[in-house]
Amino acid sequence: MIPYLFVVAAAIASLGIIRAYKKAHNSILEGRGDAAKIQSKFFLHVAIIEALPIILLVIGLVLAEGQTFSMEEIYIPLAIVIGLFIFNAIIVFSQISQVKHLRNSKQIEEHTLHAARGISFIAIALSNAVPIISLVFMIMITS
């Protein structure tokens, strides 16, 4: 049960941040405002989204104190978290390919291109932060 708290934390963080990223990325590409303001709003959303996963990680560590789990007990949770890594990469890199397509067809300005690419690389790091922590915590609680 406890390893699945880490999975839930990773899933909430990953899916929430990817959703916020897609919204911010599309806003930048459509020119719905200043890229710096869109990025600031994105960071605010990320902070709000990560609050619950951080609480779940702490609860999981507290509940796991004094207990040990075998590697067999965390195979499925590890696989789910690794699947989240792959999902995050697919979403972000598909958005990056969209930007490359727009750049090749000259439908996007250079500063917009840089802003969209920048937020993409930031999103890949942010969306994988809690899953990495979850993996580390799951490995820490094994015997």
CSV table of C-alpha atoms in Angstrom, one decimal, residues 1-10 53 55-69 73-74 77-78 81 133-135 137-142:
chain,number,residue,atom,x,y,z
A,1,MET,CA,0.0,0.0,0.0
A,2,ILE,CA,2.7,2.5,1.0
A,3,PRO,CA,4.6,2.2,-2.3
A,4,TYR,CA,1.4,3.2,-4.1
A,5,LEU,CA,1.3,6.5,-2.1
A,6,PHE,CA,4.5,7.4,-4.0
A,7,VAL,CA,2.9,6.3,-7.3
A,8,VAL,CA,-0.1,8.5,-6.6
A,9,ALA,CA,2.2,11.4,-5.7
A,10,ALA,CA,4.1,10.9,-9.0
A,53,PRO,CA,2.3,15.2,-4.0
A,55,ILE,CA,2.4,15.9,1.3
A,56,LEU,CA,1.8,12.4,0.0
A,57,LEU,CA,5.6,11.8,-0.2
A,58,VAL,CA,6.0,12.9,3.4
A,59,ILE,CA,3.1,10.7,4.6
A,60,GLY,CA,4.5,7.8,2.7
A,61,LEU,CA,7.9,8.2,4.4
A,62,VAL,CA,6.4,8.5,7.8
A,63,LEU,CA,4.2,5.4,7.3
A,64,ALA,CA,7.2,3.4,5.9
A,65,GLU,CA,9.4,4.2,8.9
A,66,GLY,CA,10.4,0.9,10.6
A,67,GLN,CA,8.9,-1.2,7.7
A,68,THR,CA,10.9,-2.9,5.0
A,69,PHE,CA,9.5,-4.0,1.6
A,73,GLU,CA,6.5,-5.6,-3.7
A,74,ILE,CA,7.6,-2.5,-5.5
A,77,PRO,CA,4.9,0.7,-8.5
A,78,LEU,CA,8.3,1.2,-10.1
A,81,VAL,CA,6.5,5.5,-12.3
A,133,ILE,CA,11.9,11.4,-5.8
A,134,SER,CA,9.2,8.7,-5.7
A,135,LEU,CA,11.7,6.2,-7.2
A,137,PHE,CA,11.9,6.7,-1.8
A,138,MET,CA,10.7,3.4,-3.1
A,139,ILE,CA,14.2,2.1,-3.3
A,140,MET,CA,15.0,3.5,0.2
A,141,ILE,CA,12.2,1.5,1.8
A,142,THR,CA,13.2,-1.9,0.3
